CSV table of C-alpha atoms in Angstrom, one decimal:
chain,number,residue,atom,x,y,z
A,263,MET,CA,46.7,-36.7,102.0
A,264,LEU,CA,44.1,-35.0,99.6
A,265,ASN,CA,41.4,-36.9,98.2
A,266,PRO,CA,40.2,-35.9,95.1
A,267,ILE,CA,38.1,-37.8,92.4
A,268,LEU,CA,40.8,-39.0,89.9
A,269,TYR,CA,38.0,-41.3,87.7
A,270,TYR,CA,37.6,-38.8,85.7
A,271,VAL,CA,41.3,-36.8,85.6
A,272,LYS,CA,42.9,-37.7,82.3
A,273,LEU,CA,46.5,-37.6,81.6
A,274,SER,CA,47.6,-36.5,78.1
A,275,LYS,CA,50.4,-38.0,75.9
A,276,GLU,CA,52.5,-34.9,76.7
A,277,ASN,CA,51.8,-35.2,80.1
A,278,TYR,CA,53.1,-38.7,80.3
A,279,LEU,CA,56.2,-37.4,78.4
A,280,ARG,CA,57.0,-34.2,80.0
A,281,TYR,CA,56.2,-35.8,84.0
A,282,SER,CA,57.7,-39.2,83.1
A,283,LYS,CA,61.1,-38.8,85.3
A,284,GLN,CA,58.8,-38.2,88.1
A,285,ILE,CA,55.7,-40.6,87.3
A,286,ILE,CA,58.6,-43.6,87.3
A,287,LEU,CA,59.0,-42.8,91.2
A,288,GLU,CA,57.4,-44.9,93.5
A,289,ASN,CA,56.0,-42.2,95.7
A,290,ILE,CA,54.5,-40.5,92.9
A,291,GLY,CA,53.5,-42.9,89.8
A,292,ILE,CA,50.2,-42.2,87.7
A,293,GLU,CA,47.8,-41.8,90.8
A,294,GLY,CA,50.3,-39.4,92.5
A,295,GLN,CA,50.3,-37.5,88.8
A,296,LYS,CA,46.6,-37.2,89.0
A,297,ARG,CA,46.5,-35.9,92.3
A,298,ILE,CA,49.5,-32.7,91.3
A,299,LYS,CA,47.0,-32.1,88.4
A,300,THR,CA,44.0,-31.8,90.3
A,301,ALA,CA,45.6,-29.6,93.1
A,302,LYS,CA,45.1,-26.0,94.2
A,303,ILE,CA,47.5,-24.0,96.0
A,304,LEU,CA,47.7,-20.5,97.2
A,305,MET,CA,50.6,-18.6,97.8
A,306,ILE,CA,50.2,-15.7,100.2
A,307,GLY,CA,52.9,-13.5,99.1
A,308,ALA,CA,55.0,-13.3,95.9
A,309,GLY,CA,58.6,-12.6,97.1
A,310,GLY,CA,62.1,-14.6,97.7
A,311,LEU,CA,60.3,-17.8,99.3
A,312,SER,CA,57.6,-18.0,96.6
A,313,CYS,CA,59.4,-17.9,94.1
A,314,PRO,CA,61.5,-21.1,93.8
A,315,ILE,CA,57.8,-22.8,95.4
A,316,MET,CA,55.8,-21.4,92.5
A,317,MET,CA,58.7,-22.6,89.9
A,318,TYR,CA,58.9,-26.2,91.3
A,319,LEU,CA,55.3,-26.5,91.5
A,320,THR,CA,54.6,-25.3,88.8
A,321,GLY,CA,57.1,-27.3,86.7
A,322,CYS,CA,55.9,-30.5,88.3
A,323,GLY,CA,52.6,-30.0,87.1
A,324,VAL,CA,50.3,-28.6,90.2
A,325,GLY,CA,46.8,-27.7,88.0
A,326,TYR,CA,46.1,-24.3,89.9
A,327,ILE,CA,48.1,-21.9,91.8
A,328,GLY,CA,46.9,-19.0,93.7
A,329,ILE,CA,48.6,-16.0,93.8
A,330,VAL,CA,47.9,-13.2,96.4
A,331,ASP,CA,50.3,-10.2,96.6
A,332,LEU,CA,49.6,-6.2,95.8
A,333,ASP,CA,53.4,-5.5,95.9
A,334,LYS,CA,55.3,-4.0,93.0
A,335,ILE,CA,59.2,-5.6,91.7
A,336,GLU,CA,61.5,-3.2,93.4
A,337,VAL,CA,65.3,-3.1,92.4
A,338,SER,CA,66.6,-5.0,96.0
A,339,ASN,CA,64.2,-7.9,95.4
A,340,LEU,CA,66.3,-9.1,92.7
A,341,ASN,CA,68.6,-10.9,94.6
A,342,ARG,CA,66.4,-13.3,96.2
A,343,GLN,CA,63.3,-13.2,94.0
A,344,ILE,CA,64.5,-15.4,90.9
A,345,LEU,CA,61.2,-15.5,89.1
A,346,TYR,CA,61.6,-11.6,88.1
A,347,ASN,CA,64.5,-9.5,86.4
A,348,GLU,CA,65.4,-6.0,85.6
A,349,GLU,CA,62.7,-5.7,83.0
A,350,HIS,CA,60.1,-5.9,85.8
A,351,VAL,CA,60.9,-3.5,88.4
A,352,ASN,CA,57.7,-1.2,89.0
A,353,LYS,CA,55.5,-3.8,87.6
A,354,PHE,CA,52.8,-6.0,90.0
A,355,LYS,CA,54.3,-8.9,91.0
A,356,VAL,CA,51.3,-11.2,90.6
A,357,GLN,CA,51.1,-10.1,87.0
A,358,ILE,CA,54.7,-10.8,86.0
A,359,ALA,CA,54.8,-14.4,87.9
A,360,LYS,CA,51.8,-15.1,85.9
A,361,ILE,CA,53.8,-14.5,82.7
A,362,GLN,CA,56.8,-16.1,84.0
A,363,LEU,CA,55.0,-19.3,85.4
A,364,ASN,CA,53.2,-19.9,81.9
A,365,LYS,CA,56.7,-19.8,80.1
A,366,ILE,CA,57.5,-22.7,82.6
A,367,ASN,CA,54.3,-25.0,82.1
A,368,LYS,CA,51.6,-23.5,80.2
A,369,ASP,CA,49.0,-25.5,81.5
A,370,CYS,CA,49.7,-24.6,85.1
A,371,LYS,CA,46.3,-22.2,85.5
A,372,ILE,CA,48.0,-19.4,87.2
A,373,ILE,CA,45.5,-17.1,89.2
A,374,PRO,CA,46.5,-13.5,90.4
A,375,HIS,CA,44.5,-12.0,93.4
A,376,GLN,CA,46.3,-8.3,93.0
A,377,TYR,CA,45.3,-7.0,96.5
A,378,LYS,CA,46.2,-7.2,99.9
A,379,PHE,CA,45.5,-10.5,102.4
A,380,THR,CA,43.6,-9.3,105.1
A,381,SER,CA,41.2,-10.9,107.8
A,382,LEU,CA,38.6,-9.2,105.6
A,383,ASN,CA,38.9,-11.2,102.3
A,384,SER,CA,41.1,-14.3,103.7
A,385,LYS,CA,38.4,-16.4,104.1
A,386,GLU,CA,36.8,-16.1,101.3
A,387,LEU,CA,40.1,-16.6,99.4
A,388,ILE,CA,41.3,-19.5,101.3
A,389,LYS,CA,38.1,-21.6,100.8
A,390,TYR,CA,38.9,-22.3,97.2
A,391,TYR,CA,42.2,-23.7,97.6
A,392,ASP,CA,43.5,-27.4,99.2
A,393,ILE,CA,46.9,-26.1,100.5
A,394,ILE,CA,48.0,-22.5,101.9
A,395,ILE,CA,51.6,-21.9,101.4
A,396,ASP,CA,52.7,-18.9,103.8
A,397,THR,CA,55.5,-16.5,102.4
A,398,SER,CA,54.5,-13.6,104.5
A,399,ASP,CA,56.6,-11.5,106.4
A,400,ASN,CA,54.7,-10.3,109.7
A,401,PHE,CA,52.8,-11.8,112.3
A,402,LYS,CA,49.5,-10.5,112.1
A,403,THR,CA,49.2,-12.1,108.3
A,404,ARG,CA,50.0,-15.5,109.8
A,405,ASN,CA,47.9,-15.7,112.8
A,406,THR,CA,44.6,-14.8,110.1
A,407,ILE,CA,46.5,-17.4,107.7
A,408,ASN,CA,46.3,-19.8,110.9
A,409,GLN,CA,42.4,-19.0,112.0
A,410,ILE,CA,41.0,-19.5,109.1
A,411,CYS,CA,42.8,-22.3,108.0
A,412,TYR,CA,41.3,-24.1,111.5
A,413,GLU,CA,38.0,-23.1,110.6
A,414,LEU,CA,38.3,-24.1,107.1
A,415,SER,CA,40.2,-27.4,107.6
A,416,LYS,CA,43.0,-25.9,105.6
A,417,ILE,CA,46.2,-27.7,105.4
A,418,TYR,CA,48.8,-24.2,106.1
A,419,ILE,CA,52.6,-25.2,105.2
A,420,TYR,CA,54.7,-22.1,106.6
A,421,GLY,CA,58.0,-20.5,106.1
A,422,ALA,CA,60.2,-18.1,107.4
A,423,VAL,CA,63.9,-16.7,107.2
A,424,ASP,CA,66.0,-14.6,108.4
A,425,SER,CA,69.8,-13.5,107.2
A,426,PHE,CA,70.8,-17.2,106.8
A,427,CYS,CA,68.5,-19.0,109.1
A,428,GLY,CA,65.2,-20.6,108.2
A,429,GLN,CA,62.4,-22.6,110.1
A,430,MET,CA,59.6,-24.2,108.1
A,431,SER,CA,56.9,-26.6,109.0
A,432,ILE,CA,53.4,-27.6,108.6
A,433,PHE,CA,50.0,-26.9,110.5
A,434,ASN,CA,46.6,-27.9,110.7
A,435,TYR,CA,47.4,-31.1,109.1
A,436,LYS,CA,45.8,-33.9,110.3
A,437,ASP,CA,44.3,-32.8,113.6
A,438,GLY,CA,48.2,-32.0,114.2
A,439,ILE,CA,50.0,-28.7,115.4
A,440,LYS,CA,48.7,-25.1,114.6
A,441,TYR,CA,50.9,-21.9,113.7
A,442,ASN,CA,50.0,-20.8,117.7
A,443,ASN,CA,51.3,-23.5,119.4
A,444,LEU,CA,54.6,-21.9,117.9
A,445,TYR,CA,54.0,-18.1,118.4
A,446,SER,CA,51.5,-16.9,120.6
A,447,LYS,CA,48.5,-15.2,118.6
A,448,TYR,CA,49.1,-11.5,120.8
A,449,ILE,CA,52.9,-11.6,120.0
A,450,SER,CA,53.4,-8.4,118.0
A,451,GLU,CA,51.0,-8.7,115.2
A,452,ASP,CA,52.4,-5.1,114.2
A,453,LYS,CA,55.8,-6.0,113.7
A,454,ASN,CA,57.3,-6.6,110.5
A,455,CYS,CA,59.8,-9.7,110.0
A,456,ASN,CA,61.0,-8.2,106.7
A,457,THR,CA,63.9,-5.8,108.9
A,458,ASN,CA,66.9,-7.7,108.5
A,459,GLY,CA,69.2,-8.7,105.5
A,460,ILE,CA,68.7,-11.8,103.5
A,461,ILE,CA,70.5,-13.6,100.7
A,462,GLY,CA,68.6,-15.5,98.2
A,463,VAL,CA,70.2,-18.6,99.1
A,464,THR,CA,68.6,-18.7,102.6
A,465,THR,CA,64.9,-18.2,100.6
A,466,GLY,CA,65.9,-21.0,98.1
A,467,TYR,CA,66.2,-23.3,100.3
A,468,ILE,CA,63.6,-22.8,102.5
A,469,GLY,CA,61.3,-22.2,99.7
A,470,THR,CA,62.6,-25.3,98.3
A,471,LEU,CA,61.4,-27.2,101.6
A,472,GLN,CA,57.9,-25.9,101.5
A,473,ALA,CA,57.8,-27.0,97.6
A,474,ILE,CA,58.6,-30.9,98.5
A,475,GLU,CA,56.7,-30.9,101.6
A,476,THR,CA,53.7,-29.5,99.5
A,477,ILE,CA,54.4,-32.1,97.0
A,478,LYS,CA,54.3,-34.8,99.6
A,479,ILE,CA,51.1,-34.0,101.3
A,480,ILE,CA,49.4,-33.8,97.5
A,481,THR,CA,50.7,-37.0,96.7
A,482,GLY,CA,49.6,-38.7,99.7
A,483,CYS,CA,53.6,-39.8,100.9
A,484,LYS,CA,54.2,-40.6,104.5
A,485,GLN,CA,54.5,-37.4,106.3
A,486,LYS,CA,57.3,-37.1,108.8
A,487,LEU,CA,57.5,-33.1,109.4
A,488,ASN,CA,53.8,-33.3,111.1
A,489,ASN,CA,54.0,-31.9,114.6
A,490,LYS,CA,57.4,-30.7,113.8
A,491,ILE,CA,59.4,-28.1,113.0
A,492,ILE,CA,62.7,-27.7,110.8
A,493,LEU,CA,65.1,-25.0,111.9
A,494,CYS,CA,68.0,-24.0,109.7
A,495,ASP,CA,71.5,-22.5,110.3
A,496,LEU,CA,72.7,-22.2,106.9
A,497,ILE,CA,76.0,-20.1,107.6
A,498,ASN,CA,77.3,-23.0,110.1
A,499,THR,CA,75.4,-25.6,107.8
A,500,LYS,CA,73.0,-27.0,110.6
A,501,THR,CA,69.7,-28.3,110.1
A,502,ILE,CA,67.3,-29.6,113.1
A,503,THR,CA,64.1,-31.0,113.6
A,504,GLN,CA,62.5,-30.4,116.7
A,505,LYS,CA,59.3,-31.4,118.4
A,506,ILE,CA,56.3,-29.2,118.5
A,507,TYR,CA,53.3,-30.0,121.2
A,508,SER,CA,49.8,-28.8,120.9
A,509,HIS,CA,49.0,-27.8,124.8
A,510,ARG,CA,51.8,-24.9,124.4
A,511,ILE,CA,53.7,-23.8,127.4
A,512,LYS,CA,51.6,-20.6,127.8
A,513,ILE,CA,54.2,-17.3,127.3
A,514,ASN,CA,53.0,-14.3,129.1
A,515,LYS,CA,53.7,-11.1,127.8
A,516,ILE,CA,54.4,-7.9,130.2
A,517,LEU,CA,55.0,-4.5,128.7
A,518,ILE,CA,57.8,-2.8,130.2
A,519,ASN,CA,59.4,0.4,130.0
A,520,LYS,CA,61.9,2.6,132.4
A,521,GLN,CA,59.5,3.0,135.2
A,522,TYR,CA,59.3,-0.6,135.8
A,523,ILE,CA,62.5,-1.6,136.7
A,524,GLN,CA,61.7,-2.5,139.9
A,525,LYS,CA,59.4,-4.5,138.9
A,526,LEU,CA,61.4,-6.5,136.8
A,527,GLU,CA,63.9,-6.8,139.5
A,528,SER,CA,61.5,-8.2,141.6
A,529,TYR,CA,61.7,-11.2,139.3
A,530,THR,CA,65.4,-12.4,140.1
A,531,LYS,CA,63.6,-13.1,143.6
A,532,ASN,CA,60.5,-15.1,144.2
A,533,LYS,CA,62.2,-17.9,142.4
A,534,GLN,CA,62.3,-16.1,138.8
A,535,VAL,CA,65.4,-15.3,137.0
A,536,VAL,CA,65.8,-12.5,134.5
A,537,ILE,CA,67.5,-13.7,131.3
A,538,ASP,CA,68.9,-11.0,129.0
A,539,ILE,CA,69.6,-11.7,125.9
A,540,ARG,CA,71.4,-8.7,124.3
A,541,SER,CA,75.0,-8.3,123.8
A,542,ASN,CA,77.5,-8.1,125.9
A,543,GLU,CA,78.1,-4.8,125.5
A,544,GLU,CA,74.2,-3.7,125.7
A,545,PHE,CA,74.0,-5.3,128.9
A,546,LEU,CA,77.5,-3.4,130.3
A,547,LYS,CA,75.8,-0.1,129.4
A,548,ARG,CA,72.4,-0.8,131.3
A,549,HIS,CA,70.6,-3.8,132.5
A,550,VAL,CA,68.3,-5.2,135.7
A,551,LYS,CA,70.5,-6.1,139.0
A,552,LYS,CA,70.7,-9.7,139.3
A,553,SER,CA,69.9,-10.5,135.4
A,554,ILE,CA,72.2,-12.5,133.8
A,555,ASN,CA,73.6,-11.8,130.3
A,556,ILE,CA,73.2,-15.0,127.9
A,557,PRO,CA,73.7,-13.2,124.4
A,558,LEU,CA,71.4,-14.4,121.5
A,559,LYS,CA,74.2,-16.4,119.7
A,560,SER,CA,75.0,-18.2,123.0
A,561,PHE,CA,71.7,-19.8,122.7
A,562,LYS,CA,72.5,-22.0,120.2
A,563,THR,CA,75.0,-24.3,122.5
A,564,HIS,CA,73.9,-27.2,124.3
A,565,LYS,CA,75.2,-26.0,127.5
A,566,THR,CA,72.9,-22.6,127.2
A,567,LEU,CA,69.8,-25.1,127.0
A,568,LYS,CA,71.0,-27.5,129.8
A,569,PHE,CA,71.4,-24.8,132.3
A,570,LEU,CA,68.3,-23.5,131.2
A,571,ARG,CA,66.3,-26.8,132.1
A,572,LYS,CA,68.2,-26.9,135.3
A,573,TYR,CA,67.2,-23.6,136.5
A,574,GLY,CA,63.8,-23.9,135.1
A,575,ASN,CA,62.3,-26.7,137.0
A,576,GLN,CA,62.9,-24.6,140.0
A,577,ASN,CA,62.8,-21.2,138.7
A,578,LEU,CA,60.7,-19.3,136.0
A,579,ILE,CA,62.6,-18.0,133.1
A,580,CYS,CA,62.2,-14.5,132.2
A,581,ILE,CA,63.7,-13.2,128.9
A,582,TYR,CA,64.4,-9.7,128.5
A,583,CYS,CA,65.5,-7.7,124.9
A,584,ASN,CA,64.9,-4.7,123.7
A,585,ASN,CA,64.5,-6.3,120.1
A,586,ILE,CA,61.0,-8.1,119.9
A,587,LYS,CA,62.7,-10.2,117.2
A,588,ARG,CA,65.1,-11.2,119.0
A,589,SER,CA,62.9,-12.2,121.9
A,590,LEU,CA,60.6,-14.4,119.5
A,591,LEU,CA,63.4,-15.9,118.4
A,592,ILE,CA,64.7,-17.4,121.9
A,593,SER,CA,60.7,-17.6,122.5
A,594,SER,CA,60.2,-20.0,119.6
A,595,LEU,CA,63.6,-22.1,120.7
A,596,LEU,CA,62.7,-22.1,124.6
A,597,THR,CA,59.3,-23.8,123.4
A,598,VAL,CA,60.1,-26.3,121.4
A,599,ASN,CA,62.5,-27.3,124.1
A,600,GLN,CA,59.5,-27.2,126.5
A,601,ILE,CA,61.2,-25.0,128.8
A,602,GLN,CA,58.8,-22.9,130.6
A,603,HIS,CA,59.2,-18.8,130.4
A,604,LYS,CA,58.5,-15.6,130.4
A,605,LEU,CA,58.9,-13.1,127.4
A,606,LEU,CA,59.3,-9.6,128.5
A,607,LYS,CA,59.1,-7.0,126.4
A,608,THR,CA,59.6,-2.7,126.2
A,609,ASN,CA,57.9,-0.5,124.1
A,610,ASN,CA,61.4,1.7,124.3
A,611,LYS,CA,64.3,1.3,122.7
A,612,THR,CA,66.3,0.5,125.7
A,613,ILE,CA,65.0,-0.3,129.0
């Protein structure tokens, strides 16, 4: 919960009328609405996740919303970035977002930061805001957000999407978990997550979750998501909440290529098991001797996790895939299930 001085915060007659439906809610009330009015939120990114978040936060009366983004609107954005339309193509997102959000609520102060978020400007930018909402699509930006939020004691609300799947969590809240408890600081900072297809329903769903958790923190609602992550599979209509532990199981990175096949094969000895998460077709073309093929989709089953827990007690699980994104997805799943493992990755497309 944020602790602004509310004595001097006044709600106008128009405010009482406009926000009457949420003021009568037990978890908000007049004091909660005053907290919303004084809140300062920073959006990192102005894309698919950001659009529903900004619209809902603006609509409920958040006082200040900063938006940092240097991108222009493209036609391919319009299927999910619902704040924009065809007339806005080739215009800067932050400028159009300001215009569109002011149409929703003219009292909300929209602050555009039309530049790229970097490690050089991050501290100067973040220090002015209460809550940082991450809608970025790369690990380098997320690691920077994580570091600066920790240094400045800022709450970090995280969201990520891929195809019909998404995840959402709250970091650095009441001395809770941090982003690096979910992903290693050193995992693929040069990787961009925005490589697969995406539908607007997925970004809308995860973005809405980020928005409601933001409002709950502002108003002081009891936070049940602290130290947990929400994992959503919308194509199969599944949503689970997993506990994350601050003392994260260490994931060792081993860069490998063709000349290291013998080293990889040695993992099958000395109580180490190599799990190849590629498809059956990829596995049959070429694989490490004695490795076990468990395709990505099979990790969704309880039997797979039960198997890995059983063998993980006596053997070190080594995950291999030539696609870093798939490796990171499985690594996250194993981490939240407290299954110790190593993440093996390659510089080449094939092993």
